[in-house]
DNA sequence: GCCTCCTTTTTACATATGTTCTATATAGTT
DNA sequence: AACTATATAGAACATATGTAAAAAGGAGGC
């Protein structure tokens, strides 16, 4: 316990230092002691909670979530977007904006970027600013998905992003899912397709979305999966996918009949990309995100506050 | 005004620096920027009051005053803030800070918190740190007060405090003072209003300000009371109010014409709340505080040295 | 009164932080 | 598209702060 005299003196020093902006040297001179005494006094004042430092901003909540996510899942970065009572659509847009911002700040050294598909990534690309960044190439991470909603296809997003970056892009002239594994094999032997996929696996940065195939699933919306398919996936223990590659609760690839028909990079290849940025919004995707984290596919996560909270709660 | 991205980044840096004790060098490395950027960010955060340094100033004198106040008025706690030659505005801010600090250290078990209105409580809320405290609900203790100075209304303060605590808040969609007692009755019968007031009466902690209606009165400032009204109150022996509930020298409720028009919790209800924290600054309020203490409404008092001295002197 | 042990202060050094100036990038304008 | 104005980042330097070890002061024992 400190004496009153000492307490007074600590308060006085603290005030001079923190409120009046004096240097320790000046305070020492004024009080007629050596500087280290002031240095130690300030330490003591902090120890005894005479001085307390608060960080005061609305973003404190989400920044704390980010730190916990980074620590808990060994992420390189996590960006948590506050939901603050907004509708899912608005939150999704905010997440996309945050993703765009993050990408633009971390794109410096990248020469090759891969992009998957989906509505969230579409929003991200639309939010991306136009900036000259020569010598960059964008690769689609999987083929197209038929005629519907062309604007969210991997190829299309690669094209749009390349336009915004002033770079070039490759195309995967192939369906995301071939009609049979045999057809897939044949397509995969084609040089145009094979070469692009090979390169796609070596990008510096990959942008991926995550889905829950059972709830509000774009895959179902566009008619790629029907109820039968979903039932099959459920039986196999699938909880999510990234670019048509389905995985289970632990993030392990699930060998469904689809898997052999998909034209796109594999989960294994994805894991080997140095920087995989997952962009995801909507509470129903929490389980899928958790699984993908367990599978160690993702290095950077951009997500909304609600998923972030659920992820941490689920992994207590 | 700073953008969300920038505030987020400043908070992140400040957090690593002040809470986790990283050096600027380490932070710079982690974020992939040069060290001066971190140095400048921290300066910016200080300028924008994102980083706040609280010096817990107490002297033998104030601690003695606290002890005497606690004994003399049977208070659970008293916090006396030294004035040390500061201007009233600065003292008011210190009192608000001390109140915020006290609340944050005593909020642990609380599930429901009520808050009144006024400039002092507004400052308290603004000083309150952002800290996650799930499952807490904030209730306004009375309705709104017209269009002026919305930021000091009970509803608004409840909202702001809830935001800081990561909790939820209820609203009282009603004026603090209805145009007639008849209108008040009708409003009070509305479910939305009634239910909130019922719950407001059962909060674990209530935060209230105190006023002297005659001197530097916010009630007069915002045009809620005119000279006639004040004269009337004076005739009735009113010496102060808490949330539009006027009381006399002994703390007894005064049945003015206003009383039947107020939409807010009664003094009787306030007295039944386990922990009522009164936060008050400015010598002109001494008499009001004394009366409220006699009325036994308050359990914890946060006040400045000057009022504290006068309270003890008056009740020798 | 002198010595010893313990605490506190200071000196000198190591480290961390703040600042200036230059280089680079960005935005706005013709 | 080229230019200028403006902002921003980084390298190098200046200053401030933290810390270990030596010195000084002070209390208790003989």
XYZ file of C-alpha atoms (C1' of nucleotides) in Angstrom:
692
model
C 0.000 0.000 0.000
C 1.197 3.435 -0.895
C 1.427 6.301 1.515
C -0.612 9.391 0.883
C 2.458 11.464 0.229
C 3.639 9.031 -2.378
C 0.227 8.867 -3.975
C 0.111 12.649 -4.223
C 3.493 12.732 -5.791
C 2.579 10.068 -8.337
C -0.585 11.919 -9.271
C 1.353 15.123 -9.686
C 3.947 13.506 -11.915
C 1.280 11.711 -13.913
C -0.572 14.952 -14.500
C 2.504 16.805 -15.631
C 3.462 13.990 -17.918
C 0.178 12.907 -19.447
C -1.963 16.013 -19.229
C 0.549 18.809 -19.535
C 2.891 16.998 -21.886
C 6.131 17.624 -20.022
C 9.075 15.343 -20.620
C 10.382 13.224 -17.787
C 13.520 15.333 -17.849
C 11.583 18.538 -17.241
C 9.605 17.001 -14.435
C 12.793 15.677 -12.874
C 14.382 19.109 -12.990
C 11.363 20.765 -11.479
C 11.164 18.264 -8.667
C 14.922 18.228 -8.186
C 15.420 14.495 -8.721
C 17.040 12.449 -11.431
C 15.087 11.404 -14.489
C 14.940 7.674 -13.754
C 13.014 8.486 -10.598
C 10.286 9.973 -12.768
C 10.381 7.030 -15.119
C 9.965 4.632 -12.235
C 7.288 6.750 -10.628
C 5.204 6.592 -13.777
C 5.600 2.832 -13.880
C 4.526 2.611 -10.297
C 1.514 4.811 -10.976
C 0.485 2.512 -13.800
C 0.952 -0.567 -11.642
C -1.194 0.910 -8.920
C -3.874 1.906 -11.416
C -3.434 5.549 -10.613
C -2.934 5.948 -14.324
C -5.258 3.991 -16.533
C -5.326 4.065 -20.278
C -8.578 3.440 -22.068
C -9.151 2.964 -25.725
C -12.414 4.556 -26.538
C -14.053 4.021 -29.875
C -16.961 2.164 -31.350
C -14.626 -0.140 -33.182
C -13.138 -1.508 -29.944
C -15.654 -4.350 -29.875
C -14.915 -5.606 -33.342
C -11.171 -5.056 -33.061
C -11.173 -7.260 -29.980
C -13.022 -9.940 -31.876
C -10.415 -9.682 -34.603
C -7.601 -10.215 -32.187
C -9.263 -13.228 -30.649
C -9.932 -14.744 -34.054
C -6.344 -14.194 -35.119
C -5.017 -15.803 -31.987
C -7.482 -18.609 -31.796
C -7.322 -19.733 -35.398
C -3.794 -18.662 -36.205
C -4.962 -16.226 -38.857
C -2.691 -13.735 -40.506
C -5.464 -11.134 -40.343
C -9.091 -10.916 -39.427
C -11.412 -8.060 -40.294
C -14.666 -7.965 -38.398
C -17.381 -5.668 -39.701
C -19.931 -4.372 -37.171
C -23.530 -5.291 -37.835
C -24.994 -2.456 -35.704
C -28.584 -3.384 -36.389
C -28.248 -3.350 -40.145
C -30.071 -5.663 -42.518
C -28.164 -8.670 -43.892
C -27.870 -6.991 -47.285
C -26.244 -3.908 -45.858
C -23.915 -5.994 -43.726
C -22.922 -8.061 -46.725
C -22.083 -4.910 -48.611
C -20.007 -3.635 -45.686
C -18.130 -6.915 -45.560
C -17.496 -6.695 -49.287
C -16.252 -3.126 -48.894
C -13.962 -4.124 -46.070
C -12.662 -6.967 -48.206
C -12.026 -4.628 -51.121
C -10.234 -2.210 -48.848
C -8.114 -4.954 -47.351
C -7.185 -6.280 -50.762
C -6.206 -2.875 -52.084
C -3.936 -2.338 -49.085
C -2.288 -5.740 -49.377
C -1.912 -6.119 -53.075
C 1.459 -4.367 -53.386
C 3.728 -7.284 -54.065
C 1.187 -9.578 -55.654
C 1.651 -10.504 -59.298
C -1.061 -13.113 -59.582
C -4.455 -13.140 -57.939
C -7.057 -15.863 -58.003
C -10.746 -15.310 -57.488
C -13.555 -17.732 -56.839
C -17.222 -16.961 -57.388
C -20.355 -15.869 -55.551
C -22.447 -12.880 -54.634
C -20.145 -11.679 -51.870
C -17.108 -11.647 -54.105
C -19.158 -9.984 -56.812
C -19.938 -7.160 -54.381
C -16.270 -6.994 -53.389
C -15.183 -6.577 -56.982
C -17.815 -3.928 -57.586
C -16.556 -2.016 -54.578
C -12.985 -2.260 -55.682
C -11.543 1.110 -56.702
C -10.029 1.666 -60.126
C -6.309 1.850 -59.677
C -3.442 1.369 -62.068
C -1.526 -1.708 -61.118
C 0.249 -3.004 -64.187
C 1.731 -6.469 -64.442
C -0.951 -8.184 -62.484
C -2.938 -11.148 -63.710
C -6.203 -12.414 -62.319
C -7.134 -16.073 -62.508
C -10.513 -17.690 -62.059
C -10.326 -20.522 -59.554
C -13.007 -22.596 -61.221
C -15.088 -22.774 -64.363
C -18.451 -21.196 -65.166
C -21.864 -22.255 -63.999
C -24.211 -22.255 -66.945
C -26.192 -19.319 -68.212
C -27.726 -17.941 -65.045
C -26.247 -15.101 -63.057
C -23.191 -14.824 -65.221
C -22.101 -11.771 -63.239
C -21.101 -13.860 -60.229
C -19.040 -16.432 -62.114
C -15.387 -16.801 -61.398
C -14.412 -15.878 -64.974
C -16.526 -12.774 -64.912
C -15.205 -11.638 -61.552
C -11.640 -12.206 -62.719
C -12.370 -10.042 -65.740
C -13.962 -7.256 -63.711
C -11.215 -7.213 -61.136
C -8.543 -7.150 -63.832
C -10.311 -4.166 -65.393
C -10.224 -2.296 -62.110
C -6.573 -3.079 -61.545
C -5.556 -2.269 -65.084
C -4.165 -5.782 -65.408
C -4.970 -8.819 -67.485
C -6.908 -11.958 -66.758
C -7.050 -15.550 -67.845
C -10.232 -17.430 -68.580
C -11.237 -20.932 -67.756
C -13.271 -21.966 -70.776
C -14.901 -24.830 -68.978
C -17.954 -25.541 -66.892
C -17.494 -25.511 -63.130
C -18.960 -28.968 -63.108
C -18.723 -31.316 -66.047
C -21.560 -33.684 -66.829
C -19.437 -36.689 -66.019
C -16.071 -37.417 -64.540
C -15.040 -38.765 -67.886
C -15.850 -35.486 -69.611
C -13.958 -33.686 -66.850
C -10.905 -35.786 -67.539
C -11.027 -34.925 -71.187
C -11.445 -31.226 -70.529
C -8.648 -31.267 -68.033
C -6.345 -32.604 -70.709
C -6.960 -29.553 -72.868
C -4.045 -27.192 -72.736
C -6.012 -23.977 -72.324
C -7.800 -25.339 -69.310
C -4.995 -27.233 -67.736
C -2.522 -24.381 -67.996
C -4.879 -21.873 -66.382
C -5.656 -24.208 -63.522
C -1.993 -24.917 -63.015
C -1.273 -21.230 -62.763
C -4.334 -20.595 -60.621
C -2.824 -22.888 -58.037
C 0.239 -20.666 -57.788
C -1.378 -17.277 -57.232
C -0.031 -14.989 -54.519
C -3.472 -14.151 -53.235
C -6.724 -16.072 -53.568
C -10.124 -14.550 -52.879
C -12.735 -17.071 -51.878
C -16.305 -17.041 -50.677
C -17.770 -19.673 -48.417
C -21.164 -21.231 -48.549
C -23.600 -23.201 -46.550
C -25.185 -25.374 -49.251
C -28.377 -25.845 -47.258
C -29.385 -22.306 -46.350
C -29.884 -19.441 -48.790
C -27.553 -21.265 -51.080
C -26.688 -19.646 -54.381
C -25.787 -23.102 -55.628
C -29.394 -24.094 -55.155
C -30.731 -20.780 -56.470
C -29.035 -21.140 -59.783
C -30.190 -24.711 -60.083
C -26.858 -26.401 -59.642
C -27.992 -28.462 -56.708
C -31.454 -29.901 -56.163
C -33.023 -31.345 -53.062
C -31.687 -34.813 -53.891
C -28.169 -33.526 -54.204
C -28.478 -31.681 -50.918
C -29.722 -34.803 -49.215
C -26.754 -36.713 -50.562
C -24.357 -34.056 -49.332
C -25.970 -34.068 -45.927
C -25.525 -37.820 -45.720
C -21.865 -37.404 -46.462
C -21.495 -34.923 -43.627
C -20.885 -31.870 -45.789
C -21.151 -28.559 -43.906
C -19.831 -26.156 -46.522
C -17.938 -25.571 -49.724
C -15.459 -23.265 -51.344
C -15.587 -23.223 -55.113
C -17.633 -26.452 -55.356
C -15.203 -28.318 -53.160
C -17.233 -29.704 -50.295
C -15.848 -30.367 -46.856
C -17.042 -31.825 -43.582
C -17.138 -30.543 -40.002
C -13.391 -30.850 -39.665
C -12.663 -29.257 -42.990
C -11.718 -32.514 -44.641
C -12.595 -32.841 -48.336
C -15.673 -34.970 -48.923
C -15.526 -37.242 -51.886
C -19.001 -36.817 -53.267
C -19.906 -37.728 -56.797
C -19.585 -34.018 -57.585
C -15.990 -33.884 -56.625
C -14.825 -35.833 -59.628
C -16.702 -33.551 -61.975
C -15.511 -30.210 -60.708
C -13.159 -28.175 -62.840
C -11.384 -25.893 -60.448
C -8.570 -25.915 -57.969
C -8.696 -28.489 -55.192
C -8.825 -27.806 -51.484
C -5.330 -29.167 -51.222
C -4.102 -26.665 -53.785
C -5.997 -23.887 -52.074
C -4.304 -24.668 -48.792
C -0.910 -24.258 -50.427
C -1.605 -20.717 -51.593
C 0.254 -18.304 -49.340
C -2.588 -15.916 -48.800
C -6.155 -17.103 -49.053
C -8.654 -14.398 -48.175
C -12.071 -15.676 -47.163
C -14.868 -13.160 -47.424
C -18.092 -14.159 -45.777
C -21.268 -12.697 -44.352
C -24.401 -14.133 -42.782
C -24.818 -16.067 -39.561
C -25.954 -19.232 -41.339
C -22.436 -19.634 -42.654
C -20.763 -19.820 -39.265
C -20.470 -23.591 -39.278
C -18.995 -23.655 -42.772
C -16.442 -21.034 -41.794
C -15.481 -22.944 -38.696
C -14.912 -26.089 -40.727
C -12.816 -24.243 -43.294
C -10.691 -22.840 -40.505
C -10.176 -26.305 -39.099
C -9.082 -27.407 -42.560
C -6.480 -24.626 -42.530
C -7.456 -23.316 -45.903
C -7.777 -19.684 -44.955
C -5.165 -17.137 -43.905
C -7.224 -13.977 -43.825
C -10.855 -13.742 -42.870
C -13.191 -10.849 -43.617
C -16.508 -11.421 -41.911
C -19.347 -9.841 -39.994
C -19.565 -9.415 -36.249
C -22.210 -12.069 -35.856
C -20.256 -14.899 -37.462
C -17.184 -13.762 -35.568
C -19.022 -14.029 -32.278
C -20.419 -17.439 -33.127
C -17.060 -18.771 -34.221
C -15.496 -17.822 -30.933
C -18.445 -19.086 -28.967
C -18.412 -22.419 -30.824
C -14.737 -22.952 -30.111
C -14.650 -22.084 -26.455
C -14.148 12.735 -39.034
C -12.236 9.537 -39.470
C -13.428 6.699 -41.652
C -14.339 3.367 -40.194
C -11.225 1.777 -41.649
C -8.965 4.384 -40.170
C -10.537 4.303 -36.722
C -10.334 0.531 -36.774
C -6.678 0.674 -37.607
C -5.944 3.259 -34.914
C -7.789 1.217 -32.338
C -5.902 -1.887 -33.337
C -2.565 -0.138 -33.014
C -3.489 1.556 -29.749
C -4.644 -1.732 -28.354
C -1.437 -3.541 -29.198
C 0.635 -0.691 -27.859
C -1.142 0.216 -24.657
C -2.877 -2.982 -23.663
C -0.551 -5.632 -24.969
C 2.680 -3.710 -24.448
C 4.107 -4.237 -27.910
C 6.738 -1.823 -29.142
C 6.023 0.363 -32.122
C 8.629 -1.604 -34.012
C 6.813 -4.885 -33.434
C 3.499 -3.411 -34.460
C 5.044 -1.936 -37.580
C 6.472 -5.292 -38.537
C 3.192 -7.063 -38.015
C 1.252 -4.557 -40.069
C 3.916 -4.331 -42.732
C 4.550 -0.600 -42.461
C 7.418 1.512 -41.224
C 7.724 2.414 -37.571
C 7.060 6.145 -38.003
C 3.629 5.283 -39.331
C 2.841 3.663 -36.013
C 4.232 6.588 -34.100
C 2.068 8.962 -36.082
C -0.964 6.744 -35.765
C -0.677 6.779 -32.013
C -0.442 10.558 -32.044
C -3.511 10.721 -34.209
C -5.369 8.396 -31.896
C -4.503 10.625 -28.971
C -5.604 13.730 -30.859
C -8.931 12.156 -31.680
C -9.384 11.076 -28.094
C -9.432 7.438 -29.070
C -6.822 6.954 -26.405
C -7.823 8.422 -23.118
C -5.665 8.624 -20.064
C -7.420 8.674 -16.767
C -5.543 9.774 -13.679
C -7.210 8.686 -10.531
C -6.711 11.753 -8.445
C -7.450 11.399 -4.798
C -6.004 13.074 -1.787
C -6.168 12.458 1.916
C -8.640 15.244 1.921
C -11.037 13.828 -0.647
C -10.819 10.349 0.785
C -11.698 11.744 4.184
C -14.608 13.594 2.691
C -15.759 10.360 1.085
C -15.598 8.528 4.371
C -17.516 11.253 6.170
C -20.173 11.404 3.482
C -20.618 7.651 3.581
C -20.978 7.650 7.346
C -23.070 10.732 7.657
C -25.585 9.961 4.936
C -25.441 6.179 5.040
C -24.119 5.949 1.527
C -22.851 2.750 0.004
C -20.099 4.680 -1.738
C -19.039 8.257 -2.204
C -16.550 9.432 -4.793
C -15.192 12.916 -4.275
C -13.314 14.499 -7.146
C -10.789 17.207 -6.244
C -11.370 20.564 -7.886
C -7.741 21.693 -7.577
C -8.350 25.148 -9.021
C -9.961 23.908 -12.213
C -12.798 25.583 -14.069
C -16.320 24.236 -13.519
C -16.304 22.623 -16.957
C -13.142 20.706 -16.259
C -14.424 19.642 -12.862
C -17.670 18.465 -14.409
C -15.715 16.355 -16.863
C -13.635 14.887 -14.050
C -16.775 14.027 -12.140
C -18.228 12.403 -15.248
C -15.017 10.424 -15.738
C -15.024 9.307 -12.148
C -18.644 8.258 -12.546
C -17.849 6.292 -15.694
C -14.926 4.668 -13.941
C -17.030 3.765 -10.917
C -19.776 2.309 -13.074
C -17.402 0.189 -15.119
C -15.895 -1.252 -11.960
C -19.273 -1.972 -10.396
C -21.281 -3.228 -13.314
C -20.277 -6.881 -13.051
C -23.481 -8.418 -11.821
C -25.914 -5.904 -13.263
C -28.345 -7.087 -15.905
C -30.454 -3.965 -16.186
C -29.358 -0.376 -15.930
C -31.479 2.753 -15.941
C -30.283 6.174 -16.977
C -31.811 9.601 -16.552
C -30.866 12.664 -18.589
C -28.697 15.754 -18.490
C -25.340 17.156 -19.446
C -23.410 15.451 -16.662
C -24.723 12.018 -17.555
C -24.078 12.766 -21.208
C -20.427 13.390 -20.357
C -20.357 10.214 -18.286
C -21.636 8.145 -21.167
C -19.168 9.719 -23.551
C -16.352 8.861 -21.185
C -17.504 5.314 -20.778
C -15.121 2.801 -22.337
C -16.292 0.317 -24.934
C -16.342 -3.051 -23.257
C -18.292 -6.170 -24.099
C -20.912 -6.868 -21.515
C -23.459 -9.127 -23.123
C -26.930 -9.579 -21.744
C -27.293 -6.130 -20.379
C -30.202 -3.836 -21.106
C -30.317 -0.100 -20.592
C -33.585 1.674 -19.808
C -34.366 5.357 -20.034
C -35.875 6.625 -16.803
C -38.050 9.225 -18.458
C -39.275 10.368 -21.870
C -37.743 12.829 -24.311
C -37.740 16.607 -24.083
C -38.649 18.071 -27.450
C -36.271 18.760 -30.255
C -33.483 20.652 -28.585
C -30.318 19.031 -27.312
C -31.426 15.558 -28.222
C -28.036 14.240 -27.189
C -28.764 14.674 -23.503
C -32.134 12.923 -23.519
C -32.635 9.808 -21.503
C -33.427 7.718 -24.570
C -30.337 8.852 -26.356
C -28.094 8.248 -23.359
C -29.563 4.779 -22.947
C -28.786 4.067 -26.564
C -25.231 5.356 -26.364
C -24.477 3.481 -23.185
C -25.896 0.269 -24.618
C -23.661 0.684 -27.649
C -20.621 0.989 -25.442
C -21.543 -2.072 -23.417
C -22.487 -4.151 -26.431
C -25.951 -4.546 -24.947
C -29.444 -3.583 -25.933
C -31.662 -0.731 -24.869
C -35.337 0.049 -24.606
C -36.893 3.305 -25.689
C -39.559 5.398 -24.098
C -41.452 6.755 -27.040
C -43.072 9.513 -25.069
C -42.406 13.095 -24.063
C -40.866 13.658 -20.673
C -43.729 15.960 -19.920
C -47.113 15.575 -21.573
C -49.206 18.634 -22.384
C -51.827 17.693 -19.843
C -52.304 15.151 -17.111
C -55.080 13.670 -19.187
C -52.747 13.082 -22.117
C -50.221 11.607 -19.727
C -52.797 9.116 -18.486
C -53.564 8.052 -21.995
C -49.917 7.634 -22.882
C -49.262 5.715 -19.722
C -51.896 3.218 -20.742
C -50.009 2.413 -23.917
C -48.255 -0.903 -23.647
C -44.952 0.175 -25.125
C -44.620 2.996 -22.672
C -46.027 1.311 -19.635
C -43.920 -1.815 -20.008
C -40.675 0.103 -20.332
C -41.435 2.214 -17.281
C -42.350 -0.872 -15.295
C -39.044 -2.442 -16.149
C -37.166 0.781 -15.599
C -38.341 0.660 -12.006
C -36.657 -2.710 -11.516
C -33.176 -1.944 -12.775
C -30.163 -3.076 -10.778
C -28.397 0.236 -11.143
C -29.841 3.661 -11.896
C -27.751 6.606 -13.012
C -29.241 9.965 -12.179
C -28.245 13.581 -12.383
C -29.483 16.255 -10.022
C -30.501 19.763 -10.767
C -31.114 23.081 -9.171
C -33.977 24.415 -11.300
C -33.130 28.028 -10.496
C -29.445 28.270 -11.322
C -27.823 27.340 -14.642
C -30.709 25.029 -15.192
C -30.734 22.950 -18.345
C -34.485 22.698 -17.910
C -34.676 26.440 -18.399
C -32.045 26.470 -21.156
C -33.990 24.115 -23.336
C -37.179 26.062 -22.705
C -38.970 23.532 -20.582
C -39.451 25.911 -17.682
C -40.026 29.657 -17.897
C -39.823 32.316 -15.209
C -43.455 31.772 -14.239
C -42.929 28.078 -13.773
C -39.862 28.718 -11.681
C -41.763 31.161 -9.506
C -44.457 28.566 -9.000
C -41.898 25.935 -8.033
C -40.268 28.331 -5.625
C -43.586 28.954 -3.942
C -44.036 25.246 -3.485
C -40.656 24.967 -1.784
C -38.930 23.032 -4.529
C -35.131 22.906 -4.148
C -34.227 20.351 -6.794
C -35.293 17.610 -9.141
C -34.221 14.280 -10.495
C -35.745 13.386 -13.837
C -38.476 16.069 -13.621
C -39.558 14.887 -10.196
C -39.331 17.907 -7.937
C -38.693 17.701 -4.230
C -38.459 20.051 -1.283
C -35.804 20.737 1.344
C -36.461 17.403 3.040
C -36.509 15.444 -0.156
C -40.255 14.984 -0.128
C -41.956 14.931 -3.512
C -43.681 18.194 -4.331
C -46.974 17.876 -6.050
C -46.670 20.631 -8.612
C -48.848 20.820 -11.667
C -45.916 19.338 -13.533
C -45.851 16.211 -11.513
C -49.006 14.839 -13.041
C -47.696 15.372 -16.532
C -44.324 13.706 -16.205
C -43.710 10.430 -17.959
C -40.902 8.798 -16.057
C -40.277 6.830 -12.913
C -41.397 8.357 -9.622
C -39.201 9.283 -6.691
C -40.800 6.451 -4.767
C -39.789 3.971 -7.446
C -36.340 5.452 -7.590
C -35.900 4.943 -3.861
C -36.663 1.249 -4.274
C -33.890 0.664 -6.759
C -31.018 -1.111 -5.033
C -28.260 1.057 -6.378
C -28.963 4.610 -7.415
C -25.841 6.458 -8.478
C -26.130 10.220 -8.344
C -23.588 12.106 -10.418
C -23.379 15.796 -9.751
C -21.056 18.727 -10.136
C -21.272 22.435 -9.354
C -21.615 24.188 -6.021
C -25.048 25.584 -6.840
C -26.429 22.084 -6.637
C -25.394 21.477 -3.042
C -28.815 22.192 -1.635
C -30.540 19.917 -4.127
C -28.131 17.122 -3.325
C -28.674 17.555 0.387
C -32.425 17.298 -0.082
C -32.115 14.194 -2.237
C -29.972 12.597 0.433
C -32.566 13.382 3.075
C -35.142 11.757 0.834
C -32.985 8.610 0.777
C -33.046 8.291 -2.940
C -29.375 7.881 -3.494
C -26.984 5.060 -2.608
C -23.835 6.163 -4.346
C -22.752 9.730 -4.848
C -20.150 10.944 -7.323
C -19.505 14.635 -6.791
C -16.932 17.369 -6.636
C -14.979 18.400 -3.596
C -16.840 21.662 -3.244
C -20.327 20.172 -2.988
C -18.963 17.518 -0.680
C -17.573 20.141 1.655
C -20.788 22.122 1.639
C -22.905 19.066 2.286
C -20.906 18.227 5.379
C -20.826 21.805 6.555
C -24.599 22.183 6.122
C -25.286 19.106 8.192
C -22.923 19.694 11.051
C 30.823 5.377 16.609
C 31.565 2.055 13.134
C 30.147 -1.638 10.306
C 26.825 -4.202 7.605
C 22.756 -4.871 5.145
C 19.150 -3.002 2.755
C 16.938 0.469 0.111
C 17.030 4.201 -2.959
C 19.298 7.149 -6.281
C 22.230 8.037 -9.875
C 25.242 7.173 -13.783
C 25.840 5.244 -18.068
C 24.177 2.611 -21.441
C 20.563 0.321 -24.389
C 16.337 0.793 -26.426
C 12.316 3.055 -28.028
C 10.034 7.017 -29.786
C 9.447 11.454 -32.237
C 10.672 14.421 -36.136
C 12.498 16.208 -40.308
C 13.331 15.897 -44.854
C 13.236 13.490 -49.103
C 11.093 10.271 -52.236
C 7.006 8.443 -53.860
C 2.379 8.049 -54.785
C -2.269 10.173 -55.455
C -5.761 13.388 -56.915
C -7.239 17.124 -59.369
C -6.747 20.221 -63.422
C -6.019 21.769 -67.998
C -2.707 12.228 -71.143
C 0.561 15.283 -68.957
C 1.190 18.458 -65.413
C 1.026 20.434 -60.830
C -0.512 20.402 -56.078
C -1.120 17.683 -52.175
C -0.742 13.944 -49.236
C 1.723 9.935 -47.438
C 5.531 6.820 -46.376
C 10.171 5.851 -45.276
C 15.284 6.766 -44.071
C 18.069 9.055 -41.130
C 18.686 11.681 -37.361
C 17.489 13.703 -32.673
C 15.339 13.045 -28.495
C 13.175 10.657 -24.855
C 12.582 6.623 -22.053
C 13.817 2.219 -19.732
C 17.193 -0.492 -17.182
C 21.376 -2.623 -15.082
C 24.962 -1.851 -12.257
C 27.481 1.108 -9.280
C 27.191 4.575 -5.645
C 25.104 6.844 -1.944
C 22.228 7.172 1.928
C 20.110 5.274 6.133
C 18.578 1.971 9.755
C 19.803 -1.435 12.989
C 23.279 -4.225 15.501
C 27.468 -4.552 18.064
